[in-house]
Coordinates of C-alpha atoms in Angstrom, one line a residue:
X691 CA 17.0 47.3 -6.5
X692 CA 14.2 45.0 -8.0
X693 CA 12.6 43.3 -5.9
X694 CA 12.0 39.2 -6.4
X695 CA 9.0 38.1 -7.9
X696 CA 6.9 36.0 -5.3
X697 CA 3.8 33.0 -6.1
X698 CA 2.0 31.4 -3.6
X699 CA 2.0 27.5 -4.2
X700 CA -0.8 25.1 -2.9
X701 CA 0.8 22.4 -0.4
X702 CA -1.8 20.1 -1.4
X703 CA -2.2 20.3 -5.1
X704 CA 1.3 22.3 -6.1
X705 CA -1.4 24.9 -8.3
X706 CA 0.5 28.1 -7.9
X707 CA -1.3 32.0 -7.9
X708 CA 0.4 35.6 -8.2
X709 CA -1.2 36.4 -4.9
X710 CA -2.4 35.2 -1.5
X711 CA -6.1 33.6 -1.2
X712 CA -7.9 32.1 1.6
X713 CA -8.7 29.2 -0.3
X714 CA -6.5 27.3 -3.4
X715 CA -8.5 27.7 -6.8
X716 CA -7.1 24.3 -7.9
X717 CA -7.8 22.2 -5.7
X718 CA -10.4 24.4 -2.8
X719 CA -8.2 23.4 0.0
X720 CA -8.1 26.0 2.4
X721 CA -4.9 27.9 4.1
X722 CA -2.5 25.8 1.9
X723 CA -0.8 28.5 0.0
X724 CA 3.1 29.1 0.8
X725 CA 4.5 32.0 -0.5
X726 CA 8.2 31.1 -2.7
X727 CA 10.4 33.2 -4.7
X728 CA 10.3 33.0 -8.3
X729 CA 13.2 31.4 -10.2
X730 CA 15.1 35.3 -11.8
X731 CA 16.8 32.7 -14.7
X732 CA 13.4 31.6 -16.7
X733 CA 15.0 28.3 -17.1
X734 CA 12.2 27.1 -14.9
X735 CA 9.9 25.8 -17.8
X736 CA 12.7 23.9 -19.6
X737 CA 13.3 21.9 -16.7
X738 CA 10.0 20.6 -16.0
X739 CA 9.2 20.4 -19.8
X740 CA 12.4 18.3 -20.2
X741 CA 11.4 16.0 -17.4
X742 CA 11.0 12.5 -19.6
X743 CA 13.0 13.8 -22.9
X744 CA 15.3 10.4 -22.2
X745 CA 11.7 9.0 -23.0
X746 CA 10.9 10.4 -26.1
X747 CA 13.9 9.9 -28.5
X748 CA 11.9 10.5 -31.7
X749 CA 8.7 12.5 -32.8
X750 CA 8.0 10.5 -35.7
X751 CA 4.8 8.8 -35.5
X752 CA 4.7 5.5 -34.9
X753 CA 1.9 2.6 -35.2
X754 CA 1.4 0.6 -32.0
X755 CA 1.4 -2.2 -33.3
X756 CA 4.4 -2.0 -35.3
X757 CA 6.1 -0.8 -32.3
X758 CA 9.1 -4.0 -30.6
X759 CA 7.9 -4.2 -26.8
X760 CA 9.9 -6.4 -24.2
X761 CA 9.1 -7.6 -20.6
X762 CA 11.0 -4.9 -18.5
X763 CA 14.6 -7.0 -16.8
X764 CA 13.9 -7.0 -13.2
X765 CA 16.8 -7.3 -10.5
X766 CA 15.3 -9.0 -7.5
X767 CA 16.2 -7.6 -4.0
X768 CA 16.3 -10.8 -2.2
X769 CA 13.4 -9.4 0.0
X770 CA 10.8 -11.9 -1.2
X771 CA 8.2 -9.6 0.3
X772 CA 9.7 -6.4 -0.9
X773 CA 10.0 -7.6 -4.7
X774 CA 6.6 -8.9 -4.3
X775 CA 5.3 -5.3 -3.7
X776 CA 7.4 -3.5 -6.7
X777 CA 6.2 -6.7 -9.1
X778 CA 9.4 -8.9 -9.1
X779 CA 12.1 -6.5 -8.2
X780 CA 14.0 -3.6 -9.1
X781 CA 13.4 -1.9 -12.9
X782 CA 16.3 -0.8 -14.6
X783 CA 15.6 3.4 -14.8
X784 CA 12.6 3.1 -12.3
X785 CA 11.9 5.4 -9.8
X786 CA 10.2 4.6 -6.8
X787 CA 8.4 6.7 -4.1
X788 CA 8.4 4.9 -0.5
X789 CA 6.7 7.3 2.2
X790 CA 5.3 6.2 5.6
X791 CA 5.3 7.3 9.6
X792 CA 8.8 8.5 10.9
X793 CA 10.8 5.4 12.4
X794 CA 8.7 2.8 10.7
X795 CA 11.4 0.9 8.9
X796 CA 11.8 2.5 5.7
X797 CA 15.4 3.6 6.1
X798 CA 16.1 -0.2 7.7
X799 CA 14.6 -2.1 4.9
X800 CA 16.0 -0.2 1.9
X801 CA 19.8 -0.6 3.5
X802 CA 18.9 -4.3 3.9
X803 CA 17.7 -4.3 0.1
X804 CA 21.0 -2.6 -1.0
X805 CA 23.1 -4.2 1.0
X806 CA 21.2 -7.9 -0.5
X807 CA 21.8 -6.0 -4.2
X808 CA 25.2 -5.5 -3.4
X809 CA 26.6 -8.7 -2.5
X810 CA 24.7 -9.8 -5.5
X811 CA 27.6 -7.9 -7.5
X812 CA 25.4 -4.6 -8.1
X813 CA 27.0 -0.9 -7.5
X814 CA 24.6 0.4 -5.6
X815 CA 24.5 4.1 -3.1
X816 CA 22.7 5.4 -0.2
X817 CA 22.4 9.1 0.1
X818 CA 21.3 10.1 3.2
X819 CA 20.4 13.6 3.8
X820 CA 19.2 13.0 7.8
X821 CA 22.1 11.0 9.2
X822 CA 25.7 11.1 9.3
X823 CA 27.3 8.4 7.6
X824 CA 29.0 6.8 10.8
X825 CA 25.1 6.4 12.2
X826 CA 24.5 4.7 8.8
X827 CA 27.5 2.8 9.5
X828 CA 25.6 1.6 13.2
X829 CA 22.9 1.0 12.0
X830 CA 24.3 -1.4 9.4
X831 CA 26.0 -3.1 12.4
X832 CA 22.8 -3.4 14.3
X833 CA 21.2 -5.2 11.8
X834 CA 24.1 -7.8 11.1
X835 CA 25.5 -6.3 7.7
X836 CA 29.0 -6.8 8.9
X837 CA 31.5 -5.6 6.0
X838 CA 28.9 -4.4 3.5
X839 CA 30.6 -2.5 0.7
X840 CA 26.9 -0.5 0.2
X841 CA 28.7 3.3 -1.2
X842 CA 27.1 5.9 1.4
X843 CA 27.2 9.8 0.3
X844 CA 25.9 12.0 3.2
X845 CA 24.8 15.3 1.5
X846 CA 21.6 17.2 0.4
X847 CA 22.6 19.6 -2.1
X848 CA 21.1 18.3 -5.4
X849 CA 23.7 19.6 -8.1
X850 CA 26.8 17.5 -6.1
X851 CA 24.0 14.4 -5.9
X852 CA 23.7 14.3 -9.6
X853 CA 27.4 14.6 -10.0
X854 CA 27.8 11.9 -8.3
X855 CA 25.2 9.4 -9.9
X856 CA 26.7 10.6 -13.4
X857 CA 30.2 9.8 -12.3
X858 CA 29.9 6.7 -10.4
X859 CA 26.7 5.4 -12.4
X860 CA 25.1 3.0 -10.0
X861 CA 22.4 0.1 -10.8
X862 CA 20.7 1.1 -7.7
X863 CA 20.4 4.8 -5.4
X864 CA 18.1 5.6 -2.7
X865 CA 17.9 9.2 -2.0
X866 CA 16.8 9.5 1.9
X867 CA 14.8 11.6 1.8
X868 CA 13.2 13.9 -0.8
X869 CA 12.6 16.6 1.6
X870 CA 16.3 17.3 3.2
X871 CA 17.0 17.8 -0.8
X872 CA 17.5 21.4 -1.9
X873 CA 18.7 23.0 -5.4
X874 CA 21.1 25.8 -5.7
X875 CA 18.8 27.3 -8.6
X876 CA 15.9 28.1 -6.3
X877 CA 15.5 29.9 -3.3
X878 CA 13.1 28.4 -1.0
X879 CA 13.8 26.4 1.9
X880 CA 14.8 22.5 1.8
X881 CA 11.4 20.6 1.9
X882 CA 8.9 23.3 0.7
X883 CA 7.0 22.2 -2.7
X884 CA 8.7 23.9 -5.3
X885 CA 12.3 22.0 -4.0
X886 CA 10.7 18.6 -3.3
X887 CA 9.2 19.1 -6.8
X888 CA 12.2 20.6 -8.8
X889 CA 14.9 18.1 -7.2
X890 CA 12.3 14.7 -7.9
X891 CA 12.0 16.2 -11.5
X892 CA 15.4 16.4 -11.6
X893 CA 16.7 13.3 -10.0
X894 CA 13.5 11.5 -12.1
X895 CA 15.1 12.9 -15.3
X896 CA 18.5 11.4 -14.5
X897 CA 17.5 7.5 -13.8
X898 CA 15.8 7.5 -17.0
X899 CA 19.0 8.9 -18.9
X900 CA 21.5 6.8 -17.1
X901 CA 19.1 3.7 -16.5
X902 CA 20.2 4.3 -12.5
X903 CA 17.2 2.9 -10.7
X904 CA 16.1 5.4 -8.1
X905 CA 14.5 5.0 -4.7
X906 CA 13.1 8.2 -3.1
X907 CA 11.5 8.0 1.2
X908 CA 9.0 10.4 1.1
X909 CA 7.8 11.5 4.8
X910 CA 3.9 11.3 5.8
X911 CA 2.3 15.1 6.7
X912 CA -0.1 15.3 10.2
X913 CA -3.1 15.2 7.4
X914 CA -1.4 11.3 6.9
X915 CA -0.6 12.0 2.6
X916 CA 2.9 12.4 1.6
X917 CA 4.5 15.2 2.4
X918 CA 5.2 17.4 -0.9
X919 CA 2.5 18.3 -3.4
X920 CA 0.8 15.1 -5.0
X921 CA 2.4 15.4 -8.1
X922 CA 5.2 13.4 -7.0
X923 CA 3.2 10.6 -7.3
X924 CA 2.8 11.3 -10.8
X925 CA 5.8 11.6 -11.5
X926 CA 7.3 8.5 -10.3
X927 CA 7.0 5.3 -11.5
X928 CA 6.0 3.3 -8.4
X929 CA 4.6 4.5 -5.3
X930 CA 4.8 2.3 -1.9
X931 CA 3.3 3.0 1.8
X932 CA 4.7 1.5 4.4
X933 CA 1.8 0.9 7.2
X934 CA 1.6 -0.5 10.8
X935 CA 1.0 0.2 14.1
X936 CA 4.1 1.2 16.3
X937 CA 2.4 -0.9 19.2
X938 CA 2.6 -4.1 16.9
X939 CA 5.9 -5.8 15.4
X940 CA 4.1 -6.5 11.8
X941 CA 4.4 -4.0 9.0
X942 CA 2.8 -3.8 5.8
X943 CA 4.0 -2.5 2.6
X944 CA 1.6 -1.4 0.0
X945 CA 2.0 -1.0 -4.2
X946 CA -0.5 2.3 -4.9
X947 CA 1.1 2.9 -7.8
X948 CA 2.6 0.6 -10.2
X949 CA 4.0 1.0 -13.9
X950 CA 5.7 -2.5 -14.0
X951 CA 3.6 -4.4 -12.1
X952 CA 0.0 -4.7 -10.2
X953 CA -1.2 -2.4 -8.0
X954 CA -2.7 -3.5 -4.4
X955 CA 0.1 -5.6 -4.0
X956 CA 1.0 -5.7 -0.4
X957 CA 4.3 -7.3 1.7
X958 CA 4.2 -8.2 5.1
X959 CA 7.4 -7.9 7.3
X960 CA 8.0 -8.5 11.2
X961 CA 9.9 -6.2 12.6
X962 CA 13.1 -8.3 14.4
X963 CA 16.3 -7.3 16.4
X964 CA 17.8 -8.0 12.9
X965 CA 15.7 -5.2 10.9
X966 CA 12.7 -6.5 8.9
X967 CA 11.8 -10.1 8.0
X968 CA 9.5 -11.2 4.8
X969 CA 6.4 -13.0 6.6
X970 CA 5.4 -16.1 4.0
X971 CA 2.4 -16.8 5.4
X972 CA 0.8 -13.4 6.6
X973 CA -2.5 -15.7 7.1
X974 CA -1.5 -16.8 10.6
X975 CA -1.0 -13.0 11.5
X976 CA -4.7 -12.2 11.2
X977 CA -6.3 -15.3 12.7
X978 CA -7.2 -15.4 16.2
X979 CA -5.9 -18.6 18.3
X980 CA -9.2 -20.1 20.2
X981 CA -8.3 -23.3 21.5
X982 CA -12.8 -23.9 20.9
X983 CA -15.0 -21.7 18.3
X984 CA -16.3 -18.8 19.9
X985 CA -19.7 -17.2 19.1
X986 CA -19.3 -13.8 16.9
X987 CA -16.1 -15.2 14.8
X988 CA -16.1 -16.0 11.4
X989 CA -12.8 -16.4 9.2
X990 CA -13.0 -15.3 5.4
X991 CA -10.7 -15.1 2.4
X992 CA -10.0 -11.5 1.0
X993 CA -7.7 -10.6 -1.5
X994 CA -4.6 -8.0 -1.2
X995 CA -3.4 -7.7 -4.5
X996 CA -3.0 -11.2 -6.2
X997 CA -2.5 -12.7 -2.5
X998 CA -5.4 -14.5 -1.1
X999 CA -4.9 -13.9 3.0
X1000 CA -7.5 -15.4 5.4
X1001 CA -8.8 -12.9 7.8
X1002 CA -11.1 -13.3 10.9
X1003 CA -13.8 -11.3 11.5
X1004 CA -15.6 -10.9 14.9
X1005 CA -18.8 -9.2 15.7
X1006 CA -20.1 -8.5 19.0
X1007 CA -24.0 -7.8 19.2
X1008 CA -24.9 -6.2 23.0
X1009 CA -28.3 -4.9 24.5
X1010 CA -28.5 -1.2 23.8
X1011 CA -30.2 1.6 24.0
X1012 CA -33.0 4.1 22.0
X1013 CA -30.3 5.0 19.9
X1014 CA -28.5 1.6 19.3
X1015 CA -24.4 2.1 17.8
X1016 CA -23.2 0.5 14.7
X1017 CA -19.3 1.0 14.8
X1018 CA -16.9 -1.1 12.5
X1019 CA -12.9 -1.5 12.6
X1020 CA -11.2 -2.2 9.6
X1021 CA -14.5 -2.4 7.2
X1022 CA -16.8 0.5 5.8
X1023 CA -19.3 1.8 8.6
X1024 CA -22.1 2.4 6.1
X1025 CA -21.8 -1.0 4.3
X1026 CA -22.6 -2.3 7.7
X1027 CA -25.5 -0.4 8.3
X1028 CA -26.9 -1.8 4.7
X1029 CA -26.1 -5.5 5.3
X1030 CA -27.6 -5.3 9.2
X1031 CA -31.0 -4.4 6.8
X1032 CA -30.5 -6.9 4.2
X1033 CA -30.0 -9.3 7.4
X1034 CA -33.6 -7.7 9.1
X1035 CA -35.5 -8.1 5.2
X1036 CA -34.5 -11.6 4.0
X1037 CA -33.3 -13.4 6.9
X1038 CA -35.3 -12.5 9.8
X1039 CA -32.8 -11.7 12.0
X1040 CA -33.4 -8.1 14.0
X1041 CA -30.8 -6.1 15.6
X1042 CA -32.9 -2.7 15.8
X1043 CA -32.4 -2.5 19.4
X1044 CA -29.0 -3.8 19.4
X1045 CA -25.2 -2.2 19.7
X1046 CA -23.1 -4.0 17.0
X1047 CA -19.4 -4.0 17.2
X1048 CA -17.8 -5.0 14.0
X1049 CA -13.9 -5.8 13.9
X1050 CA -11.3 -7.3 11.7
X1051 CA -8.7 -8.8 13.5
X1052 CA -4.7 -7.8 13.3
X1053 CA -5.2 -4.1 12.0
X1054 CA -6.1 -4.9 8.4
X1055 CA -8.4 -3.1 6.1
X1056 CA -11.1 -4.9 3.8
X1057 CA -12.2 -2.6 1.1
X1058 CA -13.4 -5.8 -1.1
X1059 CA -17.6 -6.6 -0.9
X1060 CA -16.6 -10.4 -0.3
X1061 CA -16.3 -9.8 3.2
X1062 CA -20.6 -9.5 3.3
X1063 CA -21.2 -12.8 3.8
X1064 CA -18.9 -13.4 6.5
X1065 CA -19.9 -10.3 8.5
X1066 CA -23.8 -11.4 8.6
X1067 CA -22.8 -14.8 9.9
X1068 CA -20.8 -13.6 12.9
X1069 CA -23.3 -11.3 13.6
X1070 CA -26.0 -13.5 13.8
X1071 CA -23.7 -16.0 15.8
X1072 CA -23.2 -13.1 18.1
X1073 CA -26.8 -12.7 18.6
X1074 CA -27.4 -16.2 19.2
X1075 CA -24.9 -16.9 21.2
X1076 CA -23.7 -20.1 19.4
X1077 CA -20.5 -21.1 17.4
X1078 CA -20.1 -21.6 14.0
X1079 CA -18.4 -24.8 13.3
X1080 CA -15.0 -25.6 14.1
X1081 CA -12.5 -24.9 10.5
X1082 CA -15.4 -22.6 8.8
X1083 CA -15.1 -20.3 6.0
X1084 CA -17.3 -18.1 4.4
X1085 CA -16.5 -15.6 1.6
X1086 CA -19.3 -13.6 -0.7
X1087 CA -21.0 -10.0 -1.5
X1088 CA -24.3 -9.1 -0.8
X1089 CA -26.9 -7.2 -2.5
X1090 CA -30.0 -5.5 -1.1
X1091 CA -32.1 -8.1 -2.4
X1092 CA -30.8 -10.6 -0.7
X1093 CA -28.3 -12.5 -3.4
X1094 CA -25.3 -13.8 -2.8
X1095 CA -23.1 -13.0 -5.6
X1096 CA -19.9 -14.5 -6.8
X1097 CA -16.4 -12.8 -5.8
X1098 CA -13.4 -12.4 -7.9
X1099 CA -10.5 -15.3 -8.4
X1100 CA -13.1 -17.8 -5.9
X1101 CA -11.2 -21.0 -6.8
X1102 CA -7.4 -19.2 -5.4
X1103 CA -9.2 -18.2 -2.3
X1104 CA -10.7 -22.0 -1.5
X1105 CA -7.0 -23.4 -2.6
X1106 CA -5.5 -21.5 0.2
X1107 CA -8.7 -22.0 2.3
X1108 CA -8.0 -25.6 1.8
X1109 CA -4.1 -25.2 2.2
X1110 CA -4.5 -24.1 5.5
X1111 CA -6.8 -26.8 7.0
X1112 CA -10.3 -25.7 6.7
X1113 CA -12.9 -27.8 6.3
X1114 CA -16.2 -25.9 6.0
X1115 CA -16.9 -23.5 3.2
X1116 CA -19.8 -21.5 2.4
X1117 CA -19.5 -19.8 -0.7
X1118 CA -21.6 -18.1 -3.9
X1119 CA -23.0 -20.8 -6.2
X1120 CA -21.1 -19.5 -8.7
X1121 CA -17.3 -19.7 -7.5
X1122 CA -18.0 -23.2 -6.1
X1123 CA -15.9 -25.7 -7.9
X1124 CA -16.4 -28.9 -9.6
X1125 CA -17.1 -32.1 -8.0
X1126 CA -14.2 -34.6 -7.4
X1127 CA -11.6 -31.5 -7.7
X1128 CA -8.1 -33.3 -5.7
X1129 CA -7.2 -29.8 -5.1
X1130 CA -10.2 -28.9 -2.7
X1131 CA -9.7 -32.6 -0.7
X1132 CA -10.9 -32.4 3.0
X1133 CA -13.1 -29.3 2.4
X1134 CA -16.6 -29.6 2.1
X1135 CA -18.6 -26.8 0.1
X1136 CA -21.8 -25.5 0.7
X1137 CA -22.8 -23.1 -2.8
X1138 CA -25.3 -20.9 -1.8
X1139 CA -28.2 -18.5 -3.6
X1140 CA -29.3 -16.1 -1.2
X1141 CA -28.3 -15.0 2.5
X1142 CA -31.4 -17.1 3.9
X1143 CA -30.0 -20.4 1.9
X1144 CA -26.8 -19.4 3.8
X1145 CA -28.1 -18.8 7.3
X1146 CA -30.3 -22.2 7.0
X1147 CA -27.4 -24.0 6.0
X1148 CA -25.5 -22.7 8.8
X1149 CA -28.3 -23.7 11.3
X1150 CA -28.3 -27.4 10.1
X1151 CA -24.1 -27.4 10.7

């Protein structure tokens, strides 16, 4: 009897090798390779090559600018927050790739989005390869979808899943999730990578033949990527992480990936006895409430996406010892080691014997240099021991020699600056607007050069 043919496939990467090695020659992750069983029928490179043939329905070349482009028809979800993140709603023939922490909300938010798309008239199904469909059915009672005619198939066997999508042809399907998926034509277990990749290649193929938009949950692996080999990011359309802390109600969804739209892109929800609510003004989540301006705090404007969102920073600067700490939440340790220099070199301000505690409040990251500026004030308010004024804003990047330099889209982060009540804004030279501007009325702005120009005109306020 022949015996099958085995590979050993990278979990990280999906690079494959005839036999077992310590370390993946793809990608030089070590102990990732999981032995599988080699498809006997050969088909195997047909399907994968055949993965976007819906796509290409001609070889003959083509000039690009001779070629008829339209804007993509969206269907909105209702979920202002959701359809924010995917770029204006649901693309006819997209897929999309949702992953996040187990019992964070992505099976309650995509039944609320289908059940919303299907009252709107839309055939839309929710295959669930975790649950039964009578707990689908409670859950949908839970969250106050009484009589929602949302078509639910419980089942994980790819072949009858297709079957299904090609007989009932829905606008919408969420397949939940990749990794209870298996295929009949291979023989390794349900969530191993050669199944989660098969079935999305599969399933990937079919919404861009029928034009059946596709929703896949991906889970999140110990390591905190999505489970499955990285190449299902690459082969999907648009990729989402859902983020937050289980200790807080708020949740954040972020665009990674985005054919049809911008990535960055994020949508904040509040988790509710009702399943998730849209947050319209995610500002108010990442302010502190001090009745008086405390020493350390300083409130800034970063960009998520196209969304301006005000965020405070706080900064606590202690007594410490020969080996004084520099530890930051929520922005890059080694930027803040650069700007605590910059802050010793052009502004006279020394924290070489002090602890500094950087932290941005409500859990959010800041990637963006813009937040500089605003982490050197509260510093240097912490080390003073004195306020900054009461409605104050500061936004800005840094450089080593001591310039203030302009951040991107300025004028939309005063607007919501403004918006919101503030009345004190320090700011680049550069983004600061014209005189007279009605749309900046009861904020005064102070354009700045350099970080001393800043801290003097900080001093005088």
């Amino acid at each position: 009897m022949a015996k099958d043919k085995t590979i050993f496939t990278c979990t990280d990467c999906g690079g494959t090798t005839p036999r077992w090695l310590g370390k993946c020659p793809a990608c030089g992750a070590w102990n990732t390779l999981i032995e599988s069983t080699v498809d006997a029928g050969g088909n195997a490179k047909n399907r994968y090559t055949s993965q976007f043939q819906a796509l290409a329905k001609t070889s003959e070349l083509t000039k690009l600018g001779d070629i008829e482009a339209t804007d993509v028809d969206r269907s909105p979800t209702g979920i202002e927050e959701l359809d924010r993140a995917l770029g204006g709603g649901v693309v006819e023939g997209g897929v999309v790739l949702i992953g996040g922490d187990p019992g964070i909300g992505k099976s309650t938010l995509l039944l609320q989005a289908l059940d919303a798309l299907q009252r709107k008239g839309m055939n839309t199904l929710y295959v669930t390869g975790e649950e039964s469909g009578a707990q689908v059915a409670l859950r949908s009672r839970r969250l106050g979808l009484d009589h929602s005619q949302v078509q639910v198939l419980a089942e994980i066997q790819l072949e009858k899943i297709l079957a299904t999508l090609q007989s009932e042809r829905p606008h919408i399907a969420v397949i939940d999730s990749i990794q209870t998926v298996y295929s009949d034509q291979l023989t390794s277990a349900p969530g191993s990578v050669a199944q989660v990749r098969e079935c999305a290649a599969h399933l990937t193929r079919a919404a861009k033949a029928t034009g059946t938009a596709i929703v896949l949950v991906g889970h999140v692996t110990k390591e905190g990527a999505l489970a499955g080999p990285r190449v299902l990011e690459h082969m999907v359309d648009t990729v989402l992480y859902f983020e937050g802390d289980t200790h807080s109600s708020f949740r954040l969804i972020r665009a990674i990936k985005n054919r049809f739209g911008a990535v960055n892109e994020i949508g904040v929800f509040a988790m509710t006895e009702k399943g998730l609510k849209g947050v319209s003004n995610p500002s108010a989540i990442f302010l502190s409430q001090h009745s008086e301006p405390v020493a350390g705090s300083c409130v800034m404007v970063t960009l998520e996406g196209t969304r301006p969102l005000l965020v405070e920073i706080q900064a606590l600067v202690d007594s410490g010892g020969p080996s004084p700490r520099r530890l930051s939440v929520g922005l890059e340790r080694d930027r803040l080691a650069m700007l605590l220099a910059v802050l010793h070199r052009h502004a006279g301000v020394a924290c070489m014997d002090q602890d500094v505690f950087v932290n941005a409040v409500g859990g959010v990251r800041i990637s963006e240099p813009a937040a500089d500026l605003a982490v050197m004030l509260a510093i240097t308010s912490s080390l003073r021991g004195k306020p900054l004024p009461k409605g104050f804003i500061a936004f800005g990047e840094v450089g080593l020699a001591g310039e203030v330099r302009p951040a991107p889209r300025g004028q939309e982060r005063l607007k919501e600056a403004a918006k919101l009540g503030f009345t004190v804004a320090v700011v680049p030279k550069a983004n600061a607007p014209k005189k007279n501007d009605k749309n900046f009325e009861g904020l005064t702005i102070y354009p700045v050069d350099r970080i001393e120009d800043a801290m003097n005109c900080v001093r005088g306020l």
